[in-house]
Amino acid sequence: MLPYHSIHEATAALGRNLTAAETLWFNYSATKSDYFLYCHNILFLFLIFSLVPLPFVFLEIKRLSPFDDYKIQPKVRLSLRDMFVCYKSVMRMFFLVVGPLQLVSYPSIQIIGIRTGLPLPSGWEILCQLLVYFVVEDYTNYWIHRFLHNKWGYEKIHRVHHEYQAPIGYAAPYAHWAEILILGIPSFLGPAMVPGHIITFWLWIALRQIEAIDTHSGYDFPWNPTKYIPFYGGADYHDYHHYVGGQSQSNFASVFTYCDYIYGTDKGYRYQKKILRKLKEDLTNGADQNGGSYKTQSYKSD
C-alpha cells in the first residue's frame, strides 16, 4: 500500500509532479495492499494460459493457407477435443499447484525487496531487469532441463511434458506438478538477484509464459518478431526437442540457444538442418536443370 493519502502528498515526497503513468498507478494501487497487488499474478497467468494459445488452436482446426505452410510437424494434427483435454489438465494443475503456490509465496517477494511504491521504474530500468531475468532463468533452466532428461528425472517427472511429441500452445505449462515447482526456481532467481518494481515482476511473469506458449505453438512464422532477437531459439528449435522425444539430448534451452551451443547439445538439430538445406538445394537445382519451376515442400521436423 502506498504511504501517501493523496497525489499532493506523493508529489511533495517525490519533489516533482507525477508522470501520467505514476498518476494511474497511484489511483489504482493507493488503497490496495501489497499482497493484493502481488496476487494479480494469478489472474494474469489464468488469462495467459487460457487466451494466448487460442489463435494457434484456430489455425490447428481450420488449417488456413498460407498459415498452414508454417506448421512444423504437418503430419500431426490434434482435434479440438484433444486440445481441450490438454487445457483442462493445465487448469487443474493451475488451481491445485500454481495458484496456491502464488498465494503462499508472498513472503519471499517481501524478503527480496520487490517494491510497489513510487517512483515507477523507467523504461530502460525495466528493459535491463527483464534481460537479466531472461538470461538467469534460461541458464538455470537449461541445467534443470538436462537433469530431467536423465533416466530417473524423465521417467518420474518430465515424461508428462513430453506426452505431446508435436507441442501445441496449451502444452507449454502441461507438466508434472513436481516439474512446475522445480522450474519455479529459475523464474524466481532473476528477480531475487535484481529486485525491481512489482510492475516489472508482472511483465516478467507474463512475457515468460507468452514466450513458452509461442515456443510450443507448433508454428514457425517467418514474420515473428522474435526472429530478430540474438540467440533466440523459437518454436522450430524447441519443437525438435519434442520431436526427438524422451531420449533427446538436444536443445535443452528454454529461450536462448547459447548454452546448447557452448555445451554441444544442439549438434543433432544443426545436423538435421544441414541435411534439410542440402536436400532443398538439390531439389531446386534439379528443377532448374530440367528447365521448369519446382515449388519445393516446406521441409520440417515431421
Coordinates of N, CA and C in Angstrom, one line a residue, residues 135-244:
V135 N 18.0 -14.1 -19.0 CA 19.3 -14.8 -19.1 C 19.5 -15.7 -17.9
V136 N 19.2 -15.2 -16.7 CA 19.4 -16.0 -15.5 C 18.4 -17.3 -15.5
E137 N 17.2 -17.0 -15.9 CA 16.2 -18.1 -16.0 C 16.6 -19.1 -17.0
D138 N 17.1 -18.6 -18.2 CA 17.5 -19.5 -19.3 C 18.6 -20.4 -18.9
Y139 N 19.7 -19.8 -18.3 CA 20.8 -20.6 -17.9 C 20.5 -21.7 -16.8
T140 N 19.7 -21.3 -15.8 CA 19.4 -22.2 -14.8 C 18.4 -23.3 -15.3
N141 N 17.5 -22.9 -16.1 CA 16.5 -23.8 -16.7 C 17.2 -24.8 -17.5
Y142 N 18.3 -24.4 -18.2 CA 19.0 -25.3 -19.1 C 19.5 -26.6 -18.3
W143 N 20.1 -26.3 -17.2 CA 20.7 -27.4 -16.4 C 19.6 -28.2 -15.7
I144 N 18.6 -27.6 -15.3 CA 17.5 -28.4 -14.7 C 16.8 -29.3 -15.7
H145 N 16.6 -28.7 -16.9 CA 16.0 -29.5 -18.0 C 16.9 -30.7 -18.4
R146 N 18.2 -30.5 -18.4 CA 19.1 -31.6 -18.7 C 19.0 -32.7 -17.7
F147 N 18.9 -32.2 -16.4 CA 18.8 -33.2 -15.3 C 17.5 -34.0 -15.5
L148 N 16.4 -33.3 -15.9 CA 15.1 -34.0 -16.1 C 15.1 -35.0 -17.2
H149 N 16.2 -35.0 -18.0 CA 16.3 -35.9 -19.1 C 17.2 -37.1 -18.8
N150 N 17.6 -37.2 -17.5 CA 18.3 -38.4 -17.2 C 17.2 -39.5 -16.9
K151 N 17.6 -40.7 -16.7 CA 16.6 -41.8 -16.7 C 15.6 -41.6 -15.6
W152 N 16.0 -41.3 -14.4 CA 15.1 -41.1 -13.3 C 14.2 -39.9 -13.5
G153 N 14.9 -38.7 -13.8 CA 14.1 -37.5 -13.9 C 13.0 -37.6 -15.0
Y154 N 13.4 -38.2 -16.1 CA 12.4 -38.3 -17.2 C 11.3 -39.3 -16.9
E155 N 11.6 -40.5 -16.4 CA 10.6 -41.4 -16.1 C 9.6 -41.0 -15.0
K156 N 10.2 -40.3 -14.0 CA 9.4 -40.0 -12.8 C 8.6 -38.6 -13.0
I157 N 9.2 -37.7 -13.7 CA 8.7 -36.4 -13.8 C 8.4 -35.8 -15.2
H158 N 9.5 -35.7 -16.0 CA 9.5 -34.9 -17.2 C 8.7 -35.6 -18.3
R159 N 8.5 -36.9 -18.3 CA 7.8 -37.6 -19.4 C 6.4 -37.0 -19.6
V160 N 5.8 -36.5 -18.5 CA 4.4 -35.9 -18.7 C 4.5 -34.8 -19.7
H161 N 5.4 -33.9 -19.6 CA 5.5 -32.8 -20.6 C 5.7 -33.3 -22.0
H162 N 6.4 -34.4 -22.1 CA 6.7 -34.9 -23.5 C 5.6 -35.8 -24.0
E163 N 4.5 -35.9 -23.4 CA 3.4 -36.6 -24.0 C 3.0 -36.0 -25.3
Y164 N 3.3 -34.7 -25.5 CA 3.0 -34.0 -26.8 C 4.2 -34.0 -27.6
Q165 N 4.4 -35.0 -28.5 CA 5.6 -35.0 -29.3 C 5.6 -33.9 -30.3
A166 N 4.4 -33.5 -30.8 CA 4.2 -32.3 -31.6 C 3.5 -31.3 -30.7
P167 N 4.2 -30.4 -30.0 CA 3.6 -29.5 -29.0 C 2.6 -28.5 -29.5
I168 N 1.7 -28.1 -28.7 CA 0.7 -27.1 -29.0 C 0.8 -26.0 -27.9
G169 N 0.2 -24.9 -28.1 CA 0.3 -23.8 -27.2 C -0.1 -24.1 -25.8
Y170 N -1.2 -24.9 -25.6 CA -1.7 -25.3 -24.3 C -0.7 -26.2 -23.6
A171 N 0.2 -26.9 -24.4 CA 1.1 -27.8 -23.8 C 2.3 -27.2 -23.1
A172 N 2.4 -25.9 -23.3 CA 3.6 -25.2 -22.7 C 3.6 -25.4 -21.1
P173 N 2.5 -25.1 -20.4 CA 2.6 -25.4 -19.0 C 2.1 -26.8 -18.6
Y174 N 1.9 -27.6 -19.5 CA 1.5 -29.0 -19.3 C 2.6 -29.8 -18.7
A175 N 2.6 -30.2 -17.4 CA 3.7 -30.8 -16.8 C 3.3 -31.5 -15.5
H176 N 4.2 -32.3 -15.0 CA 4.0 -32.9 -13.7 C 4.1 -31.8 -12.6
W177 N 3.4 -32.0 -11.5 CA 3.3 -31.0 -10.5 C 4.7 -30.7 -10.0
A178 N 5.6 -31.8 -9.9 CA 6.9 -31.6 -9.3 C 7.7 -30.7 -10.3
E179 N 7.5 -30.9 -11.6 CA 8.3 -30.0 -12.5 C 7.9 -28.6 -12.4
I180 N 6.6 -28.4 -12.2 CA 6.1 -27.0 -12.1 C 6.8 -26.3 -10.9
L181 N 6.9 -27.1 -9.8 CA 7.5 -26.5 -8.6 C 9.0 -26.3 -8.8
I182 N 9.7 -27.2 -9.5 CA 11.1 -27.1 -9.7 C 11.5 -26.0 -10.6
L183 N 10.7 -25.9 -11.7 CA 11.0 -24.8 -12.7 C 10.6 -23.4 -12.2
G184 N 9.9 -23.4 -11.1 CA 9.6 -22.1 -10.5 C 10.8 -21.4 -9.9
I185 N 11.8 -22.2 -9.6 CA 13.1 -21.7 -9.0 C 13.8 -20.8 -10.0
P186 N 14.1 -21.3 -11.3 CA 14.8 -20.4 -12.2 C 14.0 -19.1 -12.5
S187 N 12.6 -19.1 -12.5 CA 11.8 -17.9 -12.7 C 12.0 -16.9 -11.6
F188 N 12.3 -17.4 -10.4 CA 12.4 -16.5 -9.3 C 13.8 -16.0 -9.0
L189 N 14.8 -16.7 -9.6 CA 16.2 -16.3 -9.3 C 16.5 -14.9 -9.8
G190 N 16.1 -14.6 -11.0 CA 16.4 -13.3 -11.6 C 15.9 -12.1 -10.7
P191 N 14.6 -12.1 -10.4 CA 14.0 -11.1 -9.5 C 14.7 -11.1 -8.2
A192 N 15.1 -12.2 -7.7 CA 15.8 -12.3 -6.4 C 17.2 -11.6 -6.5
M193 N 17.9 -11.7 -7.6 CA 19.2 -11.2 -7.8 C 19.1 -9.7 -8.1
V194 N 18.1 -9.3 -8.9 CA 18.0 -7.9 -9.2 C 16.5 -7.5 -9.0
P195 N 16.1 -7.3 -7.8 CA 14.7 -6.9 -7.5 C 14.3 -5.6 -8.1
G196 N 13.1 -5.5 -8.5 CA 12.6 -4.3 -9.1 C 11.2 -4.0 -8.6
H197 N 10.4 -3.3 -9.4 CA 9.1 -2.9 -9.1 C 8.1 -4.1 -9.4
I198 N 7.0 -4.1 -8.7 CA 6.0 -5.2 -9.0 C 5.5 -5.2 -10.4
I199 N 5.5 -4.0 -11.1 CA 5.1 -4.0 -12.5 C 6.1 -4.7 -13.4
T200 N 7.4 -4.6 -13.1 CA 8.4 -5.3 -13.8 C 8.2 -6.8 -13.5
F201 N 7.9 -7.2 -12.3 CA 7.7 -8.6 -12.0 C 6.5 -9.1 -12.7
W202 N 5.4 -8.4 -12.8 CA 4.3 -8.8 -13.6 C 4.6 -9.0 -15.1
L203 N 5.4 -8.1 -15.6 CA 5.8 -8.2 -17.0 C 6.7 -9.4 -17.2
W204 N 7.5 -9.7 -16.3 CA 8.4 -10.8 -16.4 C 7.6 -12.1 -16.4
I205 N 6.7 -12.3 -15.5 CA 5.9 -13.5 -15.5 C 5.1 -13.6 -16.7
A206 N 4.5 -12.5 -17.2 CA 3.6 -12.6 -18.4 C 4.5 -12.9 -19.6
L207 N 5.6 -12.2 -19.8 CA 6.4 -12.4 -21.0 C 7.0 -13.8 -21.1
R208 N 7.4 -14.3 -19.9 CA 8.0 -15.7 -19.9 C 7.0 -16.7 -20.3
Q209 N 5.7 -16.6 -19.8 CA 4.7 -17.6 -20.2 C 4.3 -17.4 -21.7
I210 N 4.2 -16.2 -22.1 CA 3.8 -16.0 -23.5 C 4.9 -16.5 -24.4
E211 N 6.2 -16.3 -24.0 CA 7.3 -16.9 -24.8 C 7.2 -18.4 -24.9
A212 N 6.9 -19.1 -23.7 CA 6.8 -20.5 -23.7 C 5.6 -21.0 -24.6
I213 N 4.5 -20.3 -24.6 CA 3.4 -20.7 -25.4 C 3.8 -20.6 -26.9
D214 N 4.5 -19.5 -27.3 CA 4.9 -19.3 -28.6 C 5.9 -20.4 -29.0
T215 N 6.8 -20.8 -28.1 CA 7.8 -21.8 -28.4 C 7.1 -23.2 -28.6
H216 N 6.0 -23.4 -27.9 CA 5.3 -24.7 -28.0 C 4.1 -24.6 -29.0
S217 N 4.1 -23.6 -29.8 CA 2.9 -23.4 -30.7 C 2.8 -24.4 -31.8
G218 N 3.9 -24.9 -32.2 CA 3.9 -25.8 -33.4 C 4.0 -25.1 -34.7
Y219 N 4.1 -23.8 -34.7 CA 4.2 -23.0 -36.0 C 5.4 -22.1 -35.9
D220 N 6.1 -22.1 -37.0 CA 7.3 -21.2 -37.2 C 7.1 -20.2 -38.3
F221 N 6.6 -19.0 -37.8 CA 6.3 -18.0 -38.8 C 7.5 -17.1 -39.0
P222 N 7.8 -16.8 -40.3 CA 9.0 -16.0 -40.6 C 8.9 -14.6 -40.2
W223 N 7.6 -14.1 -40.0 CA 7.4 -12.7 -39.6 C 7.4 -12.5 -38.1
N224 N 7.6 -13.6 -37.3 CA 7.6 -13.5 -35.9 C 8.7 -12.5 -35.4
P225 N 8.4 -11.5 -34.6 CA 9.4 -10.5 -34.2 C 10.6 -11.1 -33.4
T226 N 10.4 -12.3 -32.8 CA 11.4 -12.9 -32.1 C 12.6 -13.4 -33.0
K227 N 12.3 -13.4 -34.3 CA 13.4 -13.8 -35.2 C 14.6 -12.8 -35.2
Y228 N 14.3 -11.6 -34.6 CA 15.3 -10.5 -34.6 C 16.0 -10.5 -33.3
I229 N 15.7 -11.4 -32.3 CA 16.4 -11.4 -31.0 C 17.6 -12.3 -31.1
P230 N 18.8 -11.8 -30.9 CA 20.0 -12.7 -31.0 C 19.9 -13.9 -30.1
F231 N 20.3 -15.0 -30.7 CA 20.4 -16.3 -30.0 C 19.1 -16.9 -29.5
Y232 N 18.0 -16.3 -30.0 CA 16.7 -16.8 -29.6 C 16.4 -18.1 -30.3
G233 N 15.8 -19.1 -29.5 CA 15.5 -20.4 -30.1 C 14.3 -20.4 -30.9
G234 N 13.1 -20.2 -30.3 CA 11.9 -20.2 -31.0 C 11.2 -21.6 -31.2
A235 N 10.1 -21.6 -31.9 CA 9.2 -22.8 -32.0 C 9.9 -23.9 -32.7
D236 N 10.6 -23.6 -33.8 CA 11.2 -24.7 -34.6 C 12.4 -25.3 -33.8
Y237 N 13.1 -24.5 -33.0 CA 14.2 -25.0 -32.2 C 13.7 -26.0 -31.1
H238 N 12.7 -25.5 -30.4 CA 12.2 -26.4 -29.3 C 11.3 -27.5 -29.8
D239 N 10.7 -27.3 -30.9 CA 9.9 -28.4 -31.5 C 10.7 -29.7 -31.8
Y240 N 12.0 -29.4 -32.2 CA 12.9 -30.5 -32.5 C 13.1 -31.3 -31.2
H241 N 13.2 -30.7 -30.1 CA 13.4 -31.3 -28.8 C 12.3 -32.3 -28.5
H242 N 11.0 -31.8 -28.7 CA 9.9 -32.7 -28.5 C 9.8 -33.8 -29.6
Y243 N 10.2 -33.5 -30.8 CA 10.1 -34.5 -31.9 C 11.0 -35.7 -31.6
V244 N 12.2 -35.4 -31.1 CA 13.2 -36.5 -30.8 C 12.6 -37.3 -29.6

